Amino acid sequence: MALLRTENLTVRFGALTAVDRVSLEIQPGTVHSIIGPNGAGKTTFFNAITGEIRPTSGRVLFLDRDITNLTVYQRAQLGIGRSFQRTNIFPNLTVFENVWLASFARIHPSSLPHPMPRHQLAEVKDRVCEVLAEVGLADRANHRAAELSHGDQRLLEVAIALGLSPKLLMLDEPTAGLSPEETRRMIWLIKELAKRYTILLIEHKIHLVMEVSNLISVMHFGQLIAQGPPEEIQRNPAVQEAYLGRR
Amino acid sequence: MENLIPTLTVQVFNGLVVGMLYALIGIGLTLILGLLDIPNFAHGALYALGAYLLVQILGMTGSFWLGLLIAPIVVFILSMILERLMIRPLYPVGTNYVLLFTFAVSVIVQELIIILWGPVGFSVLPPTMLAGSVELGLFSYPRYHLFVMFVSVAVIFALWLLLERTRYGAIMRAGIENKTMVSALGIDVYRLFTVGFGLGAYLAALAGVLIAPIRGLTPYMGVDILPFAFVIVALGGLGNIIGAIAAGLIIGVTQTLTTQFWPQGSTITIFAVMALILLTRPQGLFGAR
Amino acid sequence: MGHAKVAKLRPQLGPIIPWVLLGVVVLILPDLMRTTVATEVWIFAILALAFNLLLGYTGLLSFGQATFFGAGAYTAGLLLIHQRVHPLVALAAAALAGGLVAALVGYLCIRRVGLYFIMLTFAFNLMAYFIVYQASSITGGVDGLPGVPRPPVNLQVISWDIRPGVSYYLFVSLIFLACALALKRVVDSPFGLVLQAIRENEARAAALGYNTSAFKRLAFVISGAFSGLAGALYGMLFGIVPIDTIYWVTSGNVVFMTLIGGTSSFFGPVIGAIFFIWLAETISVRWERWPLLFGLVFVLVIFFFRGGFVEVWRRLQALLPRPGRKLEPDRGPTKD
């Protein structure tokens, strides 16, 4: 069963069709990348999946459940965790607290208080330490998030999504604005994460995509124009014309 | 029963007079709201300041006409200076701070008014030329009230000319709609804000001057009028100038008539309507979205 | 309006020193000013703390705190006058009234953000004021509700007569300390951290799975309940519930004092309340135009000390030479 499935997902803004009848499936345990030139509709597609945008038509199904009309927070509670293209953290809270909020949400997202057994809080804390260690931010846990370098903030961006222990990890251009060295570190991280998470990835750096992906979907002007394993996509003439050929 | 129609007409006229003044205040407030993105809590204070400057000029020169001419202009200039020196630096800090500053200004201005002119207030007589009543068929009506209507209409018309028929007015309207775009066109948005704030202040002060012979002055007139100014702006649509005119008239007439016939309910209804509009139709009764 | 706020995740009280300091201030305040004024300080301190839950912690600039303050004041006043209830019952009823009104107002206002939110809270405050104004047969209208008694606090074995000024001061300051402790627990809890997350980045908080509207509504209710309770104490202080308790200028004053004290620290609003009430009551006898001073101080705060007195204090601390770091700002995973 596909983890996530979209059926003819369409997003229109007035006369502009940002996402045009995109149907695809994300299989569990894979790294599925979406590529395409700027303005192809990739982030809009992401937003339609996570609920920041309501589609004009079409459906989004998560574990065979229609989530098209659920709110952002409801979808997050189902296990969809995403990072953002433009860094979207909690600047005045510490790194630890940023990730803690995600881990805590997984067990107690409700606003109504009820006493929490001590061991549950300990579990949350452990999870946070785990994530921070994995991402490489453990030594900066007490720093204010705003004080981190851009590269570290991008790591925090991913760490927050990881804190949710998501069933589906959606990463929107995690390497945006990173130096080559930081990019290599992020690639390594994604490969490690791929061992345990299903990842839906948007990226511009083609070599990264080719290196980590099991499956690549190519978008152009809102439409899905090709889909397949990396080698196939590299050879696909339509893709080359639309995207790779322009480099 | 024969008195009903004349009485009603007089009340409607009164409502229109108040409504026109509300419209002036509302246009000013909505203009500032549309351009600066803040509810100007100092708007009532500027209205009061206009009235008190009128009294000052009246006291110094004995001429209502000079007061009518000069007082709003003084407020216009002072408020532009205030905006340029003290509000502009706050824009990068956040609109909440601009808002809070205007609140502080309202407190400071009110206290200054009491310091300079005393806590008791004044009553002002209309100029002799405008004293007395005019026969309008079924009833007689104060000449001054008619004058207020005339001046208000003239000012609103002049404003309409400015906004709709001049290039600067077009820029101003564009600034209300889309500041970034205007700035991208190379226009100094900040100077637009200054002038817009000044213009809004001018209208408030003018309303204060005009209302002085009708309602008199108290140092608290600013604080008292502010809630109604907000209602008008909410009803007309935030940033919507035509809406402010219509809303001003509606509120003015409604308030005058209900005070006559159902005093208890008038103010509550007005604010309930305001909340309702803000909740269901934030673009106001007349806005398009 | 967030500033650096290093929140604590442990539901504890944090460092003990501020509380000791607070206790000292509570003890000596009646020696520095008239007892009624000192009592008023702690009443407004509760109100400011309650308001800061919305402003400092959740990032909601509500311009209608007086709505809840007044709701509590009138509820308690009416119960005390007509039903002769126990003062603690009056306080509980006032908190309930404040919470319910806040639930309604909050539910409606939360549906909008930014400018509209501010204007909506303002609008509801105006409505509440005019309702009270018109219902003068019940509320006393513009003249206020006179004759609010101060019955003794009967607790099974003891009966505490709180009519003497000093006794009432003790009563109020104990209630204040209890409220402060309770609110500190709220803000230090996970709930409090989520509120801060909403202030920092509401969209991201939602993307984590938090129903941010529900959190904001609950913040309103908590804030409203404590504000209502403060209102009840106010009514019992002067034996009258003036219409000012629900007037929008009071809302503005609460905003003033909270910002002047400092929104980024838990105790900032308390400092602001002390300053405001002291200024209002002490200076006002000498100079009726004291609000002018307050307005000017506020302008200074807006321009130079946005963090309020707390920021002034922190800046002074930074100027002094330090022998070594005293406390770690927070304990994290690496320490355990």
Coordinates of C-alpha atoms in Angstrom, one line a residue, chain A residues 52 72-74 76-77 80-84 88-94 96-98 100-102 104-106 108-113 116 121 125 129 132 138-139 141-142 144 157 160-161 164, chain C residues 2-11 189-191 193-216 218 328-336:
Chain A
E52 CA -1.1 24.9 3.9
V72 CA -2.5 21.4 8.8
Y73 CA -2.4 20.3 12.4
Q74 CA -4.6 17.3 11.8
A76 CA 0.7 16.6 11.2
Q77 CA -0.9 14.5 13.9
I80 CA 3.3 13.9 8.1
G81 CA 6.4 15.9 9.1
R82 CA 7.8 18.5 6.9
S83 CA 10.7 20.9 6.7
F84 CA 10.4 24.2 4.9
N88 CA 10.9 28.2 9.7
I89 CA 12.0 27.7 13.2
F90 CA 11.2 29.2 16.6
P91 CA 13.9 31.9 16.8
N92 CA 13.8 32.9 20.5
L93 CA 13.5 29.4 21.8
T94 CA 16.5 27.1 22.3
F96 CA 16.4 21.9 22.4
E97 CA 13.0 23.4 22.8
N98 CA 12.5 23.7 19.1
W100 CA 11.1 19.2 22.0
L101 CA 8.0 20.9 20.8
A102 CA 7.9 18.4 17.9
F104 CA 6.0 16.5 22.6
A105 CA 3.4 17.0 19.9
R106 CA 3.6 13.4 18.9
H108 CA 0.2 15.2 23.4
P109 CA -0.8 17.7 20.8
S110 CA -4.0 18.6 22.6
S111 CA -4.3 21.9 24.4
L112 CA -6.3 20.4 27.3
P113 CA -3.9 19.5 30.1
M116 CA 1.7 13.1 32.1
L121 CA 8.2 13.1 29.6
K125 CA 13.5 14.1 26.2
C129 CA 18.6 14.0 22.4
L132 CA 20.0 16.3 18.0
A138 CA 23.7 18.2 20.4
D139 CA 26.5 20.5 21.5
A141 CA 21.2 22.4 22.4
N142 CA 21.0 25.4 24.7
R144 CA 18.9 30.3 21.0
E157 CA 14.8 22.7 10.3
I160 CA 12.2 19.6 14.0
A161 CA 10.6 17.5 11.4
L164 CA 7.8 14.2 15.1
Chain C
G2 CA 8.7 38.5 21.5
H3 CA 12.0 39.1 23.0
A4 CA 14.5 36.5 24.1
K5 CA 12.6 34.3 26.3
V6 CA 14.4 31.3 27.5
A7 CA 11.6 29.2 28.7
K8 CA 11.9 26.4 31.2
L9 CA 10.5 23.0 30.4
R10 CA 10.4 21.7 34.0
P11 CA 7.2 22.5 35.8
S189 CA 4.5 23.8 31.5
P190 CA 4.5 22.3 28.0
F191 CA 1.3 24.3 27.4
L193 CA 6.0 26.4 25.7
V194 CA 3.5 25.8 23.0
L195 CA 2.0 29.3 23.5
Q196 CA 5.5 30.7 23.0
A197 CA 5.9 28.6 19.9
I198 CA 2.7 30.1 18.6
R199 CA 4.1 33.5 19.3
E200 CA 7.4 32.7 17.5
N201 CA 5.9 30.9 14.5
E202 CA 2.3 30.0 14.5
A203 CA 2.4 28.2 11.1
R204 CA 5.2 26.0 12.3
A205 CA 3.5 25.2 15.5
A206 CA 0.5 24.0 13.5
A207 CA 2.7 22.0 11.2
L208 CA 3.8 20.1 14.3
G209 CA 0.3 19.0 15.1
Y210 CA -0.8 21.7 17.6
N211 CA -4.3 23.1 17.2
T212 CA -3.1 26.6 17.6
S213 CA -6.6 28.1 17.9
A214 CA -7.5 25.8 20.7
F215 CA -4.3 26.8 22.5
K216 CA -5.1 30.5 22.0
L218 CA -7.4 28.3 26.4
E328 CA 23.7 28.2 33.5
P329 CA 20.8 29.8 31.7
D330 CA 19.2 26.4 31.1
R331 CA 19.9 22.8 31.7
G332 CA 19.8 20.7 28.6
P333 CA 20.3 17.1 27.6
T334 CA 24.1 17.3 27.8
K335 CA 23.9 18.0 31.5
D336 CA 21.8 15.0 32.5

